[in-house]
PDB file of C-alpha atoms in Angstrom:
ATOM      1  CA  TYR A  14     147.107  79.864  73.317  1.00 60.00           C
ATOM      2  CA  ILE A  15     146.152  83.190  71.434  1.00 61.00           C
ATOM      3  CA  PHE A  16     143.251  81.358  69.939  1.00 61.00           C
ATOM      4  CA  LEU A  17     142.163  80.098  73.684  1.00 59.00           C
ATOM      5  CA  ARG A  18     142.213  83.941  74.543  1.00 63.00           C
ATOM      6  CA  ILE A  19     140.110  85.356  71.568  1.00 65.00           C
ATOM      7  CA  HIS A  20     137.799  82.327  72.230  1.00 62.00           C
ATOM      8  CA  TRP A  21     137.582  83.519  75.880  1.00 65.00           C
ATOM      9  CA  PHE A  22     137.257  87.097  74.823  1.00 68.00           C
ATOM     10  CA  PHE A  23     134.407  86.396  72.240  1.00 71.00           C
ATOM     11  CA  ILE A  24     132.624  84.433  74.831  1.00 71.00           C
ATOM     12  CA  PHE A  25     132.919  87.376  77.476  1.00 70.00           C
ATOM     13  CA  THR A  26     131.920  90.044  74.975  1.00 75.00           C
ATOM     14  CA  CYS A  27     128.651  87.918  73.876  1.00 71.00           C
ATOM     15  CA  HIS A  28     127.504  87.529  77.417  1.00 70.00           C
ATOM     16  CA  ILE A  29     128.183  91.107  78.087  1.00 74.00           C
ATOM     17  CA  ALA A  30     126.311  92.114  74.903  1.00 72.00           C
ATOM     18  CA  CYS A  31     123.324  89.687  76.042  1.00 73.00           C
ATOM     19  CA  VAL A  32     123.226  91.246  79.330  1.00 70.00           C
ATOM     20  CA  MET A  33     123.114  94.857  78.480  1.00 70.00           C
ATOM     21  CA  THR A  34     120.162  93.922  75.872  1.00 72.00           C
ATOM     22  CA  HIS A  35     118.302  92.357  78.624  1.00 70.00           C
ATOM     23  CA  LEU A  36     118.769  95.345  80.870  1.00 73.00           C
ATOM     24  CA  ILE A  37     118.055  97.697  77.972  1.00 74.00           C
ATOM     25  CA  LYS A  38     114.993  95.848  77.441  1.00 73.00           C
ATOM     26  CA  ARG A  39     113.751  96.051  81.176  1.00 75.00           C
ATOM     27  CA  PHE A  40     114.508  99.616  81.242  1.00 77.00           C
ATOM     28  CA  LEU A  41     112.487 100.323  78.067  1.00 75.00           C
ATOM     29  CA  GLN A  42     109.634  98.441  79.615  1.00 77.00           C
ATOM     30  CA  HIS A  43     109.207 100.610  82.360  1.00 86.00           C
ATOM     31  CA  VAL A  44     109.644 104.277  80.627  1.00 89.00           C
ATOM     32  CA  PRO A  45     106.167 104.635  79.028  1.00 90.00           C
ATOM     33  CA  ARG A  46     104.779 103.653  82.607  1.00 91.00           C
ATOM     34  CA  LEU A  47     106.857 106.095  84.502  1.00 93.00           C
ATOM     35  CA  ILE A  48     106.152 108.902  82.130  1.00 93.00           C
ATOM     36  CA  LEU A  49     102.456 108.164  82.372  1.00 95.00           C
ATOM     37  CA  GLY A  50     102.880 107.949  86.368  1.00 95.00           C
ATOM     38  CA  LEU A  51     104.649 111.415  86.658  1.00 94.00           C
ATOM     39  CA  THR A  52     102.255 113.117  84.186  1.00 93.00           C
ATOM     40  CA  PHE A  53      99.260 111.980  86.762  1.00 95.00           C
ATOM     41  CA  ILE A  54     101.244 113.044  89.589  1.00 95.00           C
ATOM     42  CA  LEU A  55     102.365 116.536  87.947  1.00 92.00           C
ATOM     43  CA  SER A  56      98.602 116.971  86.859  1.00 92.00           C
ATOM     44  CA  GLY A  57      96.967 115.964  90.190  1.00 92.00           C
ATOM     45  CA  ILE A  58      99.460 118.243  92.387  1.00 92.00           C
ATOM     46  CA  GLY A  59      98.984 121.268  90.161  1.00 90.00           C
ATOM     47  CA  LYS A  60      95.257 120.852  90.410  1.00 89.00           C
ATOM     48  CA  LEU A  61      95.408 120.445  94.102  1.00 89.00           C
ATOM     49  CA  ILE A  62      97.514 123.826  94.559  1.00 89.00           C
ATOM     50  CA  ASP A  63      95.279 125.727  92.023  1.00 87.00           C
ATOM     51  CA  SER A  64      91.966 124.421  90.457  1.00 84.00           C
ATOM     52  CA  GLU A  65      90.399 127.324  89.271  1.00 84.00           C
ATOM     53  CA  SER A  66      91.143 126.527  85.533  1.00 81.00           C
ATOM     54  CA  ALA A  67      89.972 123.073  85.817  1.00 83.00           C
ATOM     55  CA  LYS A  68      86.606 124.459  87.386  1.00 83.00           C
ATOM     56  CA  TYR A  69      86.212 126.976  84.511  1.00 81.00           C
ATOM     57  CA  LEU A  70      86.375 124.084  82.026  1.00 80.00           C
ATOM     58  CA  VAL A  71      83.426 122.353  84.319  1.00 80.00           C
ATOM     59  CA  GLU A  72      81.606 125.581  83.911  1.00 80.00           C
ATOM     60  CA  LEU A  73      82.030 125.494  79.919  1.00 78.00           C
ATOM     61  CA  MET A  74      80.611 121.989  80.125  1.00 76.00           C
ATOM     62  CA  ALA A  75      77.717 123.197  82.447  1.00 75.00           C
ATOM     63  CA  SER A  76      76.816 125.456  79.500  1.00 75.00           C
ATOM     64  CA  GLU A  77      75.357 122.085  78.029  1.00 73.00           C
ATOM     65  CA  ILE A  78      74.798 120.088  80.982  1.00 75.00           C
ATOM     66  CA  TYR A  79      73.483 122.720  83.582  1.00 73.00           C
ATOM     67  CA  TRP A  80      73.471 120.307  86.608  1.00 75.00           C
ATOM     68  CA  LEU A  81      77.219 120.051  86.398  1.00 77.00           C
ATOM     69  CA  VAL A  82      77.719 123.778  87.853  1.00 79.00           C
ATOM     70  CA  GLU A  83      76.597 122.345  91.270  1.00 85.00           C
ATOM     71  CA  TRP A  84      79.074 119.877  91.407  1.00 86.00           C
ATOM     72  CA  GLU A  85      82.327 121.583  89.725  1.00 87.00           C
ATOM     73  CA  SER A  86      84.162 121.351  92.985  1.00 88.00           C
ATOM     74  CA  GLU A  87      83.473 117.792  93.446  1.00 91.00           C
ATOM     75  CA  ILE A  88      84.079 116.758  89.879  1.00 90.00           C
ATOM     76  CA  VAL A  89      87.578 118.630  90.184  1.00 90.00           C
ATOM     77  CA  PHE A  90      88.439 116.950  93.483  1.00 93.00           C
ATOM     78  CA  SER A  91      87.328 113.491  92.164  1.00 94.00           C
ATOM     79  CA  THR A  92      89.488 114.029  89.183  1.00 93.00           C
ATOM     80  CA  ILE A  93      92.625 114.835  91.236  1.00 94.00           C
ATOM     81  CA  ILE A  94      91.977 111.749  93.383  1.00 96.00           C
ATOM     82  CA  ILE A  95      91.776 109.653  90.399  1.00 96.00           C
ATOM     83  CA  GLU A  96      94.824 110.906  88.800  1.00 96.00           C
ATOM     84  CA  LEU A  97      96.691 110.485  91.958  1.00 96.00           C
ATOM     85  CA  MET A  98      95.455 107.055  92.569  1.00 97.00           C
ATOM     86  CA  LEU A  99      96.345 106.170  88.820  1.00 97.00           C
ATOM     87  CA  ALA A 100      99.906 107.870  89.348  1.00 97.00           C
ATOM     88  CA  SER A 101     100.602 105.684  92.401  1.00 96.00           C
ATOM     89  CA  PHE A 102      99.549 102.323  90.768  1.00 96.00           C
ATOM     90  CA  LEU A 103     101.741 103.248  87.537  1.00 96.00           C
ATOM     91  CA  LEU A 104     104.631 104.052  89.631  1.00 95.00           C
ATOM     92  CA  PHE A 105     104.744 101.354  92.037  1.00 94.00           C
ATOM     93  CA  GLY A 106     103.740  98.840  89.123  1.00 90.00           C
ATOM     94  CA  LYS A 107     100.714  97.361  90.917  1.00 90.00           C
ATOM     95  CA  TYR A 108      97.388  96.004  88.807  1.00 92.00           C
ATOM     96  CA  LEU A 109      98.958  97.356  85.559  1.00 91.00           C
ATOM     97  CA  GLU A 110      96.595  95.935  83.028  1.00 92.00           C
ATOM     98  CA  LYS A 111      93.745  96.987  85.083  1.00 95.00           C
ATOM     99  CA  VAL A 112      95.337 100.437  85.587  1.00 96.00           C
ATOM    100  CA  TYR A 113      95.895 100.706  82.034  1.00 96.00           C
ATOM    101  CA  VAL A 114      92.481  99.984  81.031  1.00 96.00           C
ATOM    102  CA  ALA A 115      91.296 102.888  83.510  1.00 97.00           C
ATOM    103  CA  THR A 116      93.733 105.074  82.363  1.00 97.00           C
ATOM    104  CA  PHE A 117      92.890 104.748  78.660  1.00 97.00           C
ATOM    105  CA  ALA A 118      89.197 105.414  79.804  1.00 97.00           C
ATOM    106  CA  PHE A 119      90.178 108.397  81.944  1.00 96.00           C
ATOM    107  CA  VAL A 120      92.477 110.010  79.525  1.00 96.00           C
ATOM    108  CA  GLY A 121      89.726 108.945  76.506  1.00 96.00           C
ATOM    109  CA  MET A 122      87.004 110.719  78.297  1.00 94.00           C
ATOM    110  CA  PHE A 123      88.840 113.847  78.763  1.00 91.00           C
ATOM    111  CA  THR A 124      90.072 113.453  74.987  1.00 93.00           C
ATOM    112  CA  GLY A 125      86.250 113.452  74.135  1.00 92.00           C
ATOM    113  CA  ILE A 126      85.413 116.427  76.093  1.00 88.00           C
ATOM    114  CA  ILE A 127      88.068 118.503  74.737  1.00 88.00           C
ATOM    115  CA  SER A 128      87.497 117.304  71.177  1.00 91.00           C
ATOM    116  CA  TYR A 129      83.894 118.419  71.858  1.00 88.00           C
ATOM    117  CA  PHE A 130      84.884 121.888  72.962  1.00 85.00           C
ATOM    118  CA  LEU A 131      87.077 122.111  69.902  1.00 88.00           C
ATOM    119  CA  ILE A 132      84.539 121.224  67.477  1.00 90.00           C
ATOM    120  CA  SER A 133      82.028 123.322  69.119  1.00 86.00           C
ATOM    121  CA  GLY A 134      84.409 126.553  68.643  1.00 86.00           C
ATOM    122  CA  PHE A 135      84.787 127.300  72.261  1.00 81.00           C
ATOM    123  CA  ASN A 136      88.051 129.343  72.729  1.00 80.00           C
ATOM    124  CA  VAL A 137      89.776 128.285  75.664  1.00 77.00           C
ATOM    125  CA  GLU A 138      93.105 129.330  76.774  1.00 78.00           C
ATOM    126  CA  SER A 139      93.981 126.718  78.985  1.00 77.00           C
ATOM    127  CA  CYS A 140      92.402 123.289  79.816  1.00 77.00           C
ATOM    128  CA  GLY A 141      93.607 123.292  83.501  1.00 81.00           C
ATOM    129  CA  CYS A 142      94.932 119.906  83.118  1.00 81.00           C
ATOM    130  CA  PHE A 143      98.322 120.740  85.340  1.00 80.00           C
ATOM    131  CA  GLY A 144      96.563 123.547  87.441  1.00 78.00           C
ATOM    132  CA  ALA A 145      99.333 125.712  89.116  1.00 76.00           C
ATOM    133  CA  PHE A 146     101.949 124.015  86.995  1.00 79.00           C
ATOM    134  CA  GLY A 147     100.435 125.700  83.885  1.00 73.00           C
ATOM    135  CA  VAL A 148     101.931 123.205  81.500  1.00 68.00           C
ATOM    136  CA  SER A 149      98.614 123.642  79.023  1.00 64.00           C
ATOM    137  CA  GLY A 150      98.065 125.640  76.175  1.00 72.00           C
ATOM    138  CA  GLY A 151      94.841 125.823  73.868  1.00 80.00           C
ATOM    139  CA  LEU A 152      92.667 123.098  73.276  1.00 83.00           C
ATOM    140  CA  GLU A 153      94.843 121.969  70.089  1.00 86.00           C
ATOM    141  CA  THR A 154      97.684 121.326  72.387  1.00 87.00           C
ATOM    142  CA  THR A 155      95.806 119.500  75.013  1.00 87.00           C
ATOM    143  CA  LEU A 156      94.172 117.315  72.323  1.00 90.00           C
ATOM    144  CA  ILE A 157      97.412 116.394  70.725  1.00 90.00           C
ATOM    145  CA  ARG A 158      99.037 115.702  74.230  1.00 91.00           C
ATOM    146  CA  ASN A 159      96.020 113.515  75.297  1.00 92.00           C
ATOM    147  CA  ILE A 160      96.457 111.458  71.876  1.00 94.00           C
ATOM    148  CA  VAL A 161     100.197 111.046  72.937  1.00 93.00           C
ATOM    149  CA  LEU A 162      99.167 109.884  76.256  1.00 94.00           C
ATOM    150  CA  LEU A 163      96.867 107.381  74.784  1.00 96.00           C
ATOM    151  CA  ILE A 164      99.369 105.983  72.452  1.00 94.00           C
ATOM    152  CA  LEU A 165     101.737 105.724  75.590  1.00 93.00           C
ATOM    153  CA  VAL A 166      98.858 103.919  77.501  1.00 95.00           C
ATOM    154  CA  VAL A 167      98.121 101.442  74.508  1.00 94.00           C
ATOM    155  CA  SER A 168     101.725 100.828  74.084  1.00 90.00           C
ATOM    156  CA  SER A 169     102.332 100.099  77.943  1.00 90.00           C
ATOM    157  CA  PHE A 170      99.595  97.812  77.902  1.00 92.00           C
ATOM    158  CA  LEU A 171     100.842  95.717  74.936  1.00 90.00           C
ATOM    159  CA  ILE A 172     104.354  95.769  76.729  1.00 85.00           C
ATOM    160  CA  ALA A 173     102.563  94.501  79.956  1.00 85.00           C
ATOM    161  CA  ILE A 174     100.692  91.736  78.093  1.00 86.00           C
ATOM    162  CA  SER A 175     103.665  90.447  76.032  1.00 83.00           C
ATOM    163  CA  SER A 176     105.682  90.540  79.152  1.00 77.00           C
ATOM    164  CA  LYS A 177     103.417  88.553  81.343  1.00 74.00           C
ATOM    165  CA  SER A 178     102.979  85.940  78.640  1.00 71.00           C
ATOM    166  CA  ARG A 179     106.655  85.806  77.966  1.00 67.00           C
ATOM    167  CA  GLU A 180     106.781  84.894  81.607  1.00 66.00           C
ATOM    168  CA  GLN A 181     104.216  82.271  81.494  1.00 66.00           C
ATOM    169  CA  ASN A 182     105.872  80.918  78.828  1.00 67.00           C
ATOM    170  CA  THR A 183     109.244  80.636  80.566  1.00 66.00           C
ATOM    171  CA  SER A 184     107.985  79.298  83.644  1.00 62.00           C
ATOM    172  CA  SER A 185     105.857  76.480  81.945  1.00 57.00           C
TER     173      SER A 185
END
């Protein structure tokens, strides 16, 4: 009788462990996506409230590409719209593979711009990335943050691909 109880306890414990492992995997699968989505929400809303420092960054770019000065408001507004669109797709989990590619291109473009400013010796106090929230820093801080975001995007993309292929394998 005692062995039967131990047997059932062991089965119950193994089942709980399997369920918990599955839940933890599912939770960890969504964490990078949610971090990216919330980052874009903060950035977009912050620039909606105060876009002056972001416009200043466009003005700095205009010292090399002169026609950008005429379009600084439109460039910043377009950036805000793209950030909020990416955030909504990320937070709702829609079209993830395409959104990860677009997010990588978007963050990669700004990483290139920040790298250019850093290499050229520009002294910028804030990139204006988060507008009114002021979660910026110098160019070095922004570059490190963007590299972390790019790592999150790549890891999220790989997680999405592996979970999609796992789902296809189990349905076959």
